[in-house]
Amino acid sequence: MYGGQNNANGQIQQQPVSQLGPLPSGWEMRLTNTARVYFVDHNTKTTTWDDPRLPSSLDQNVPQYKRDFRRKLIYFRSQPAMRILSGQCHIKVRRSHIFEDSFAEITRQSATDLKKRLMIKFDGEDGLDYGGLSREFFFLLSHEMFNPFYCLFEYSAHDNYTLQINPHSGINPEHLNYFKFIGRVVGLAIFHRRFLDAFFIGALYKMMLGKAVALADMEGVDADFHRSLQWMLDNDISGGILEQTFSTEDERFGVMTTEDLIPNGRNIEVTNENKKEYVDLMVKWRIEKRIAEQFQAFKEGFQELIPQDLINVFDERELELLIGGIAEIDVDDWKKHTDYRGYTESDEVVQNFWATVRSWDGEQKSRLLQFTTGTSRIPVNGFKDLQGSDGPRRFTIEKAGEITNLPKAHTCFNRLDLPAYKSLEMLQQKLTIAVEETMGFGQE
């Protein structure tokens, strides 16, 4: 039996299936009555024309990052731990009490039951769940469970639409049970290939992958504090000019407490020699230690459905897309609410930039938005409400850099430094490399 593959001339190039190796576990190849090859994924009871062994060969023009992401997804979804089990998992909720009802329903089910086919029912409504109800369920539930009203999550200081765990969630005595439930819901959505309408700060995705947080991650949490720590590293603080010790103040329910970063830290001065250690400890405390209990509960719930070694095949950007999906980006709205420095909208390089963005698919546009603003999330009211580190901040394209350089992003200012590339082809090449291959060093 042979599988078809398009070559550069559009001809069908026959390739012996035996050369491709075996299909992933749970997959089967079949023929239609017109002898066209298609593939059945028995793990998810879905069919596709795409050969799962050819994620990078279907189109050699597909960007490398996308080939890698597809390859990772195929590997991830073909693993035995990600197979839907036989049977059904019934979840019945009232729309008006979706958070409370979902908490009760999902908490009482075993992890094994949650891996069976989901059958969502909204109380008082007819309708069988062929996928649409579960999509709506996860959409509505994510709006509720990430609502800052419940004090479990809060919006980051960086903007008003990326979420972080609220370090003071303990005001709710059940908060750790809720975080375990939320971890389960995130895992459940990934397991059943559904999306949540929620975007977290970048550091939380790194923590889910077991990666260490760094000073750069502070920018998405509190840009002012990030700047003050960066200033400390960049300047000589000899002579005790800061009068800072290895401790920090934290307000808990209206009471200020002193937290030591190291034993007896409140009595140890930060000097020019030990400031790097102080900054590292401060970042770890601010991002991780203040929410250690909450995150541990979240992680326990998540890992009941998604094994750590499997989720670790993704990077933090891919994990954001895996959880939140790819947003529909309105390029006209984006362009309408863009400012220029050193350029005008009529300049050829600017026109080439927007032509390039329009030619990209949704995933590439989301990657560009991640690269330039730090998240693929679009504000509810569109680009006019885009936030920076100090409040509303429009997307800005600035003339900066040599044409031999890649474009550079400043995520806290939603700014792209774009050299005056001489042609559309050069701009496409440089922008593509910057967006697809830079992880950190192309951003500030």
CSV table of C-alpha atoms in Angstrom, one decimal:
chain,number,residue,atom,x,y,z
A,1,MET,CA,0.0,0.0,0.0
A,2,TYR,CA,1.2,3.5,-0.8
A,3,GLY,CA,0.7,6.9,0.7
A,4,GLY,CA,0.6,10.0,-1.5
A,5,GLN,CA,2.8,13.1,-1.0
A,6,ASN,CA,2.9,16.3,-3.0
A,7,ASN,CA,6.2,17.3,-4.5
A,8,ALA,CA,7.3,20.8,-5.5
A,9,ASN,CA,5.7,20.4,-8.9
A,10,GLY,CA,2.3,19.4,-7.5
A,11,GLN,CA,2.7,15.9,-8.8
A,12,ILE,CA,1.8,12.9,-6.6
A,13,GLN,CA,4.9,11.3,-5.5
A,14,GLN,CA,4.3,7.7,-4.3
A,15,GLN,CA,6.2,6.7,-1.3
A,16,PRO,CA,6.2,3.2,0.1
A,17,VAL,CA,4.6,3.1,3.5
A,18,SER,CA,7.1,0.6,4.6
A,19,GLN,CA,9.9,3.2,4.4
A,20,LEU,CA,8.0,5.4,6.9
A,21,GLY,CA,8.0,3.0,9.7
A,22,PRO,CA,5.0,1.8,11.8
A,23,LEU,CA,2.1,4.0,12.6
A,24,PRO,CA,1.9,5.5,16.1
A,25,SER,CA,0.1,3.3,18.7
A,26,GLY,CA,-3.6,3.2,18.2
A,27,TRP,CA,-3.5,4.4,14.5
A,28,GLU,CA,-4.8,2.6,11.5
A,29,MET,CA,-4.5,3.3,7.7
A,30,ARG,CA,-7.6,2.7,5.5
A,31,LEU,CA,-8.8,3.4,2.0
A,32,THR,CA,-11.9,5.2,0.8
A,33,ASN,CA,-14.1,3.7,-1.9
A,34,THR,CA,-12.1,5.8,-4.3
A,35,ALA,CA,-8.9,4.3,-3.1
A,36,ARG,CA,-7.7,7.5,-1.3
A,37,VAL,CA,-5.7,6.8,1.8
A,38,TYR,CA,-6.8,8.1,5.2
A,39,PHE,CA,-5.9,7.5,8.8
A,40,VAL,CA,-7.9,6.6,11.9
A,41,ASP,CA,-6.8,7.5,15.4
A,42,HIS,CA,-8.6,5.0,17.6
A,43,ASN,CA,-7.3,6.8,20.7
A,44,THR,CA,-9.6,9.8,20.0
A,45,LYS,CA,-11.9,8.2,17.4
A,46,THR,CA,-11.0,10.7,14.8
A,47,THR,CA,-9.9,10.5,11.1
A,48,THR,CA,-7.5,12.6,9.1
A,49,TRP,CA,-6.0,12.7,5.6
A,50,ASP,CA,-2.6,13.5,7.1
A,51,ASP,CA,-0.2,10.7,7.6
A,52,PRO,CA,0.9,11.0,11.3
A,53,ARG,CA,4.4,9.9,10.4
A,54,LEU,CA,4.9,12.9,8.0
A,55,PRO,CA,4.4,16.0,10.2
A,56,SER,CA,7.4,17.7,8.5
A,57,SER,CA,7.1,16.2,5.0
A,58,LEU,CA,3.6,17.3,4.1
A,59,ASP,CA,4.9,20.7,3.1
A,60,GLN,CA,8.6,21.5,3.2
A,61,ASN,CA,7.6,25.2,3.3
A,62,VAL,CA,6.1,24.8,6.7
A,63,PRO,CA,8.2,26.7,9.3
A,64,GLN,CA,10.5,24.6,11.4
A,65,TYR,CA,8.8,25.6,14.7
A,66,LYS,CA,5.5,24.5,13.3
A,67,ARG,CA,6.8,21.2,12.1
A,68,ASP,CA,8.3,20.7,15.6
A,69,PHE,CA,5.0,21.7,17.3
A,70,ARG,CA,3.1,19.3,15.1
A,71,ARG,CA,5.6,16.5,15.7
A,72,LYS,CA,5.4,17.1,19.4
A,73,LEU,CA,1.5,17.1,19.3
A,74,ILE,CA,1.5,13.8,17.4
A,75,TYR,CA,3.9,12.2,19.8
A,76,PHE,CA,2.0,13.6,22.8
A,77,ARG,CA,-1.4,12.5,21.7
A,78,SER,CA,-0.2,9.0,20.6
A,79,GLN,CA,1.1,8.1,24.0
A,80,PRO,CA,-0.8,5.4,25.9
A,81,ALA,CA,-1.4,7.8,28.9
A,82,MET,CA,-3.3,10.2,26.5
A,83,ARG,CA,-5.8,7.6,25.2
A,84,ILE,CA,-9.4,8.1,25.9
A,85,LEU,CA,-10.6,5.1,28.0
A,86,SER,CA,-13.7,3.1,27.2
A,87,GLY,CA,-17.0,4.3,28.8
A,88,GLN,CA,-18.4,7.7,29.5
A,89,CYS,CA,-17.9,10.4,32.1
A,90,HIS,CA,-21.1,12.3,32.8
A,91,ILE,CA,-20.9,15.8,34.1
A,92,LYS,CA,-24.2,17.7,34.8
A,93,VAL,CA,-24.0,21.3,35.7
A,94,ARG,CA,-26.4,24.3,36.0
A,95,ARG,CA,-25.3,27.3,33.9
A,96,SER,CA,-26.1,29.6,36.7
A,97,HIS,CA,-23.8,27.7,39.1
A,98,ILE,CA,-21.2,26.3,36.7
A,99,PHE,CA,-18.2,26.9,39.0
A,100,GLU,CA,-19.8,25.3,42.1
A,101,ASP,CA,-21.4,22.4,40.2
A,102,SER,CA,-18.2,21.7,38.2
A,103,PHE,CA,-16.1,21.7,41.4
A,104,ALA,CA,-18.5,19.1,43.0
A,105,GLU,CA,-18.7,16.9,39.8
A,106,ILE,CA,-15.0,16.9,38.8
A,107,THR,CA,-13.8,16.5,42.4
A,108,ARG,CA,-15.9,13.4,43.0
A,109,GLN,CA,-14.8,11.6,39.8
A,110,SER,CA,-11.7,9.5,39.8
A,111,ALA,CA,-8.9,10.4,37.4
A,112,THR,CA,-9.6,7.2,35.5
A,113,ASP,CA,-13.3,8.2,35.0
A,114,LEU,CA,-12.3,11.7,33.8
A,115,LYS,CA,-10.3,10.0,31.0
A,116,LYS,CA,-13.5,8.5,29.6
A,117,ARG,CA,-15.5,10.2,26.9
A,118,LEU,CA,-16.9,13.4,28.3
A,119,MET,CA,-20.6,13.8,28.3
A,120,ILE,CA,-21.6,17.3,29.4
A,121,LYS,CA,-25.2,18.1,30.2
A,122,PHE,CA,-26.5,21.5,31.1
A,123,ASP,CA,-29.4,21.1,33.6
A,124,GLY,CA,-32.8,21.7,32.1
A,125,GLU,CA,-31.5,21.5,28.5
A,126,ASP,CA,-31.8,18.8,25.9
A,127,GLY,CA,-29.0,17.9,23.6
A,128,LEU,CA,-26.3,15.2,23.3
A,129,ASP,CA,-22.7,16.1,23.6
A,130,TYR,CA,-21.0,15.6,20.3
A,131,GLY,CA,-18.2,18.0,21.2
A,132,GLY,CA,-20.0,21.4,21.1
A,133,LEU,CA,-21.4,21.2,24.6
A,134,SER,CA,-18.0,20.3,26.1
A,135,ARG,CA,-16.3,23.2,24.2
A,136,GLU,CA,-18.9,25.6,25.6
A,137,PHE,CA,-18.5,24.0,29.1
A,138,PHE,CA,-14.8,24.6,29.2
A,139,PHE,CA,-15.2,28.2,27.8
A,140,LEU,CA,-17.8,29.1,30.4
A,141,LEU,CA,-16.1,27.4,33.3
A,142,SER,CA,-12.7,29.1,32.6
A,143,HIS,CA,-14.4,32.5,32.7
A,144,GLU,CA,-15.7,31.6,36.2
A,145,MET,CA,-12.9,29.8,37.8
A,146,PHE,CA,-10.3,32.4,36.8
A,147,ASN,CA,-12.5,35.3,37.8
A,148,PRO,CA,-10.6,37.4,40.4
A,149,PHE,CA,-13.8,37.7,42.4
A,150,TYR,CA,-13.0,34.2,43.9
A,151,CYS,CA,-9.6,35.5,45.0
A,152,LEU,CA,-7.8,32.4,43.5
A,153,PHE,CA,-6.3,34.3,40.6
A,154,GLU,CA,-5.5,37.9,40.0
A,155,TYR,CA,-4.5,40.0,37.0
A,156,SER,CA,-0.8,40.6,36.8
A,157,ALA,CA,0.6,44.1,37.4
A,158,HIS,CA,1.8,44.0,33.9
A,159,ASP,CA,-1.6,44.2,32.2
A,160,ASN,CA,-5.2,43.5,32.9
A,161,TYR,CA,-5.7,40.2,31.0
A,162,THR,CA,-2.9,37.8,32.0
A,163,LEU,CA,-3.5,35.8,35.2
A,164,GLN,CA,-1.3,34.8,38.1
A,165,ILE,CA,-2.1,32.8,41.3
A,166,ASN,CA,-3.2,35.1,44.0
A,167,PRO,CA,-0.7,34.8,46.9
A,168,HIS,CA,-3.4,35.8,49.3
A,169,SER,CA,-5.9,33.2,48.2
A,170,GLY,CA,-5.9,31.8,51.7
A,171,ILE,CA,-8.7,34.2,52.5
A,172,ASN,CA,-10.8,31.4,51.1
A,173,PRO,CA,-10.4,28.4,53.5
A,174,GLU,CA,-11.0,25.9,50.7
A,175,HIS,CA,-8.5,27.5,48.4
A,176,LEU,CA,-6.1,24.5,48.1
A,177,ASN,CA,-9.0,22.2,47.2
A,178,TYR,CA,-10.0,24.7,44.5
A,179,PHE,CA,-6.5,24.9,43.1
A,180,LYS,CA,-6.3,21.1,42.8
A,181,PHE,CA,-9.7,21.2,41.0
A,182,ILE,CA,-8.4,23.9,38.7
A,183,GLY,CA,-5.3,21.9,37.9
A,184,ARG,CA,-7.6,19.0,37.1
A,185,VAL,CA,-9.7,21.2,34.8
A,186,VAL,CA,-6.6,22.4,32.9
A,187,GLY,CA,-5.4,18.8,32.5
A,188,LEU,CA,-8.9,17.7,31.5
A,189,ALA,CA,-9.1,20.3,28.8
A,190,ILE,CA,-5.7,19.3,27.4
A,191,PHE,CA,-6.6,15.5,27.6
A,192,HIS,CA,-9.9,16.0,25.7
A,193,ARG,CA,-8.4,18.5,23.2
A,194,ARG,CA,-10.5,21.5,24.4
A,195,PHE,CA,-9.3,25.0,25.1
A,196,LEU,CA,-9.7,27.3,28.1
A,197,ASP,CA,-10.4,31.1,27.7
A,198,ALA,CA,-7.5,32.0,30.0
A,199,PHE,CA,-3.9,33.1,29.6
A,200,PHE,CA,-1.4,33.0,32.4
A,201,ILE,CA,1.8,35.0,33.0
A,202,GLY,CA,4.7,33.4,31.3
A,203,ALA,CA,6.3,32.3,34.5
A,204,LEU,CA,3.4,30.0,35.4
A,205,TYR,CA,3.8,28.0,32.1
A,206,LYS,CA,7.5,27.6,33.0
A,207,MET,CA,6.7,26.4,36.5
A,208,MET,CA,4.2,23.9,35.0
A,209,LEU,CA,7.2,22.5,32.9
A,210,GLY,CA,9.5,22.4,35.9
A,211,LYS,CA,11.7,25.2,34.5
A,212,ALA,CA,13.5,27.7,36.7
A,213,VAL,CA,12.2,31.2,36.8
A,214,ALA,CA,14.6,34.1,36.0
A,215,LEU,CA,14.7,37.9,36.4
A,216,ALA,CA,13.3,38.3,32.9
A,217,ASP,CA,10.1,36.5,34.0
A,218,MET,CA,9.5,39.3,36.6
A,219,GLU,CA,8.7,41.7,33.8
A,220,GLY,CA,5.4,39.9,33.2
A,221,VAL,CA,4.6,39.9,36.9
A,222,ASP,CA,5.6,43.4,38.0
A,223,ALA,CA,7.5,45.6,35.5
A,224,ASP,CA,8.4,48.3,38.0
A,225,PHE,CA,9.9,45.8,40.4
A,226,HIS,CA,11.7,44.2,37.4
A,227,ARG,CA,13.3,47.6,36.6
A,228,SER,CA,14.4,48.2,40.1
A,229,LEU,CA,16.1,44.8,40.4
A,230,GLN,CA,17.7,45.3,37.0
A,231,TRP,CA,19.0,48.7,38.1
A,232,MET,CA,20.6,47.1,41.1
A,233,LEU,CA,22.5,44.7,38.9
A,234,ASP,CA,23.5,47.3,36.5
A,235,ASN,CA,24.8,49.8,39.0
A,236,ASP,CA,27.4,50.0,41.8
A,237,ILE,CA,25.5,49.9,45.1
A,238,SER,CA,28.6,50.1,47.3
A,239,GLY,CA,28.4,52.1,50.5
A,240,GLY,CA,24.9,50.8,51.5
A,241,ILE,CA,23.1,53.4,49.4
A,242,LEU,CA,20.0,51.1,49.2
A,243,GLU,CA,19.9,50.0,52.9
A,244,GLN,CA,18.5,46.7,51.7
A,245,THR,CA,18.7,43.4,53.6
A,246,PHE,CA,18.1,39.8,52.5
A,247,SER,CA,14.4,40.2,53.5
A,248,THR,CA,11.2,41.6,52.2
A,249,GLU,CA,7.9,42.9,53.5
A,250,ASP,CA,4.7,41.1,52.7
A,251,GLU,CA,1.2,42.2,53.6
A,252,ARG,CA,-1.2,39.4,54.7
A,253,PHE,CA,-4.7,40.3,55.4
A,254,GLY,CA,-3.8,43.9,56.3
A,255,VAL,CA,-0.8,42.9,58.5
A,256,MET,CA,2.8,43.6,57.3
A,257,THR,CA,5.2,40.8,58.0
A,258,THR,CA,9.0,40.5,57.4
A,259,GLU,CA,10.0,37.5,55.3
A,260,ASP,CA,13.7,36.4,55.4
A,261,LEU,CA,15.0,35.3,52.0
A,262,ILE,CA,17.8,33.4,53.8
A,263,PRO,CA,18.2,32.5,57.5
A,264,ASN,CA,18.5,35.7,59.5
A,265,GLY,CA,18.3,37.6,56.2
A,266,ARG,CA,16.8,40.7,57.8
A,267,ASN,CA,20.2,41.3,59.5
A,268,ILE,CA,22.3,40.6,56.4
A,269,GLU,CA,23.0,43.6,54.2
A,270,VAL,CA,22.8,43.5,50.4
A,271,THR,CA,26.2,44.5,49.0
A,272,ASN,CA,27.7,44.9,45.5
A,273,GLU,CA,29.3,41.5,46.0
A,274,ASN,CA,26.2,39.6,47.0
A,275,LYS,CA,23.5,41.5,45.0
A,276,LYS,CA,23.2,38.8,42.3
A,277,GLU,CA,22.3,36.2,45.0
A,278,TYR,CA,19.8,38.7,46.4
A,279,VAL,CA,18.1,39.3,43.0
A,280,ASP,CA,17.9,35.6,42.3
A,281,LEU,CA,16.3,34.9,45.7
A,282,MET,CA,14.0,37.8,45.4
A,283,VAL,CA,12.7,36.7,42.0
A,284,LYS,CA,12.2,33.1,43.3
A,285,TRP,CA,10.3,34.4,46.4
A,286,ARG,CA,8.1,36.8,44.5
A,287,ILE,CA,7.1,34.4,41.7
A,288,GLU,CA,7.4,30.9,43.3
A,289,LYS,CA,7.6,30.9,47.1
A,290,ARG,CA,4.6,33.1,47.8
A,291,ILE,CA,2.4,30.7,46.0
A,292,ALA,CA,4.2,27.4,46.7
A,293,GLU,CA,1.2,25.8,48.4
A,294,GLN,CA,-1.3,26.9,45.8
A,295,PHE,CA,0.9,25.8,42.9
A,296,GLN,CA,1.6,22.4,44.5
A,297,ALA,CA,-2.1,21.8,44.8
A,298,PHE,CA,-2.7,22.9,41.2
A,299,LYS,CA,0.1,20.7,40.0
A,300,GLU,CA,-1.2,17.6,41.8
A,301,GLY,CA,-4.6,18.0,40.1
A,302,PHE,CA,-3.0,18.6,36.7
A,303,GLN,CA,-0.7,15.6,36.9
A,304,GLU,CA,-3.6,13.3,37.7
A,305,LEU,CA,-4.5,13.6,34.0
A,306,ILE,CA,-1.2,14.8,32.3
A,307,PRO,CA,2.1,13.1,33.1
A,308,GLN,CA,5.0,15.5,33.7
A,309,ASP,CA,7.3,13.8,31.3
A,310,LEU,CA,4.8,14.1,28.5
A,311,ILE,CA,3.9,17.8,29.0
A,312,ASN,CA,7.7,18.6,29.1
A,313,VAL,CA,8.0,17.9,25.4
A,314,PHE,CA,6.5,21.4,24.9
A,315,ASP,CA,8.1,24.8,25.7
A,316,GLU,CA,6.3,27.5,27.6
A,317,ARG,CA,5.1,29.3,24.4
A,318,GLU,CA,3.7,26.0,23.0
A,319,LEU,CA,2.0,25.2,26.3
A,320,GLU,CA,0.2,28.6,26.2
A,321,LEU,CA,-1.2,27.7,22.8
A,322,LEU,CA,-2.0,24.1,23.9
A,323,ILE,CA,-4.1,25.4,26.8
A,324,GLY,CA,-5.6,28.6,25.3
A,325,GLY,CA,-5.7,27.8,21.6
A,326,ILE,CA,-4.9,30.1,18.8
A,327,ALA,CA,-6.8,33.4,18.9
A,328,GLU,CA,-8.4,34.9,15.8
A,329,ILE,CA,-6.3,38.1,15.2
A,330,ASP,CA,-7.9,41.0,13.4
A,331,VAL,CA,-5.0,42.5,11.5
A,332,ASP,CA,-7.0,45.6,10.4
A,333,ASP,CA,-7.7,46.3,14.1
A,334,TRP,CA,-4.1,45.7,15.0
A,335,LYS,CA,-2.9,48.0,12.3
A,336,LYS,CA,-5.5,50.7,13.1
A,337,HIS,CA,-4.1,50.9,16.7
A,338,THR,CA,-0.4,50.9,15.9
A,339,ASP,CA,1.9,53.9,16.4
A,340,TYR,CA,5.2,54.5,14.5
A,341,ARG,CA,8.5,56.0,15.6
A,342,GLY,CA,10.9,56.9,12.8
A,343,TYR,CA,8.5,55.5,10.3
A,344,THR,CA,5.2,56.5,8.8
A,345,GLU,CA,2.4,54.1,7.8
A,346,SER,CA,3.2,54.8,4.1
A,347,ASP,CA,6.8,53.7,4.3
A,348,GLU,CA,7.6,50.7,2.3
A,349,VAL,CA,9.1,48.7,5.2
A,350,VAL,CA,5.9,49.3,7.2
A,351,GLN,CA,3.7,48.2,4.3
A,352,ASN,CA,5.9,45.1,3.9
A,353,PHE,CA,5.5,44.3,7.6
A,354,TRP,CA,1.7,44.3,7.4
A,355,ALA,CA,1.7,42.4,4.1
A,356,THR,CA,3.8,39.8,5.9
A,357,VAL,CA,1.5,39.6,8.9
A,358,ARG,CA,-1.6,39.2,6.6
A,359,SER,CA,0.1,36.4,4.7
A,360,TRP,CA,0.7,34.4,7.9
A,361,ASP,CA,-1.7,31.9,9.4
A,362,GLY,CA,-3.3,32.1,12.8
A,363,GLU,CA,-0.5,30.3,14.6
A,364,GLN,CA,2.2,32.5,13.1
A,365,LYS,CA,0.2,35.6,14.0
A,366,SER,CA,-0.1,34.3,17.6
A,367,ARG,CA,3.6,33.7,17.7
A,368,LEU,CA,4.3,37.3,16.6
A,369,LEU,CA,1.9,38.6,19.2
A,370,GLN,CA,3.7,36.5,21.8
A,371,PHE,CA,7.0,37.8,20.6
A,372,THR,CA,6.1,41.5,20.7
A,373,THR,CA,3.8,41.7,23.7
A,374,GLY,CA,4.6,38.7,25.8
A,375,THR,CA,1.3,36.9,25.3
A,376,SER,CA,-0.9,35.7,22.5
A,377,ARG,CA,-3.9,37.1,24.4
A,378,ILE,CA,-5.9,39.9,22.8
A,379,PRO,CA,-7.9,42.2,25.1
A,380,VAL,CA,-11.7,41.7,24.9
A,381,ASN,CA,-12.1,45.1,23.2
A,382,GLY,CA,-9.3,44.6,20.8
A,383,PHE,CA,-5.9,46.2,20.3
A,384,LYS,CA,-7.1,49.6,21.4
A,385,ASP,CA,-7.0,48.3,25.0
A,386,LEU,CA,-3.5,46.7,24.7
A,387,GLN,CA,-1.7,47.2,28.0
A,388,GLY,CA,1.9,47.8,28.8
A,389,SER,CA,3.9,47.8,32.0
A,390,ASP,CA,2.6,51.2,33.0
A,391,GLY,CA,-1.0,51.1,31.7
A,392,PRO,CA,-2.5,51.4,28.2
A,393,ARG,CA,0.3,51.1,25.6
A,394,ARG,CA,-0.4,50.9,21.9
A,395,PHE,CA,1.6,48.5,19.7
A,396,THR,CA,4.5,50.5,18.3
A,397,ILE,CA,6.9,49.9,15.4
A,398,GLU,CA,10.1,51.8,15.8
A,399,LYS,CA,12.9,52.3,13.3
A,400,ALA,CA,15.9,50.8,15.0
A,401,GLY,CA,18.8,48.5,14.3
A,402,GLU,CA,21.0,47.6,11.3
A,403,ILE,CA,19.5,45.6,8.4
A,404,THR,CA,21.9,42.8,9.2
A,405,ASN,CA,20.1,42.5,12.6
A,406,LEU,CA,16.9,40.7,13.5
A,407,PRO,CA,13.9,42.7,14.7
A,408,LYS,CA,13.9,43.1,18.5
A,409,ALA,CA,10.9,43.1,20.8
A,410,HIS,CA,10.3,45.1,24.1
A,411,THR,CA,7.4,43.3,25.6
A,412,CYS,CA,6.8,45.7,28.5
A,413,PHE,CA,6.2,48.5,25.9
A,414,ASN,CA,4.6,46.4,23.2
A,415,ARG,CA,7.3,47.7,20.9
A,416,LEU,CA,9.0,46.2,17.9
A,417,ASP,CA,12.4,47.6,16.8
A,418,LEU,CA,12.3,47.1,13.0
A,419,PRO,CA,15.3,47.8,10.9
A,420,ALA,CA,14.7,49.4,7.5
A,421,TYR,CA,14.9,46.2,5.4
A,422,LYS,CA,15.4,46.8,1.7
A,423,SER,CA,12.9,44.3,0.4
A,424,LEU,CA,9.8,42.3,1.3
A,425,GLU,CA,11.8,39.1,1.1
A,426,MET,CA,14.4,40.3,3.5
A,427,LEU,CA,11.8,41.5,6.0
A,428,GLN,CA,9.9,38.2,5.8
A,429,GLN,CA,13.1,36.2,6.4
A,430,LYS,CA,14.3,38.3,9.3
A,431,LEU,CA,10.9,38.6,11.0
A,432,THR,CA,10.3,34.9,10.6
A,433,ILE,CA,13.6,34.0,12.2
A,434,ALA,CA,13.1,36.4,15.0
A,435,VAL,CA,9.6,35.1,15.9
A,436,GLU,CA,10.3,31.4,15.4
A,437,GLU,CA,13.8,31.0,16.8
A,438,THR,CA,14.4,33.6,19.5
A,439,MET,CA,13.6,32.5,23.0
A,440,GLY,CA,14.5,35.3,25.3
A,441,PHE,CA,17.5,36.9,23.7
A,442,GLY,CA,15.4,38.7,21.0
A,443,GLN,CA,13.2,40.2,23.7
A,444,GLU,CA,13.6,42.6,26.6
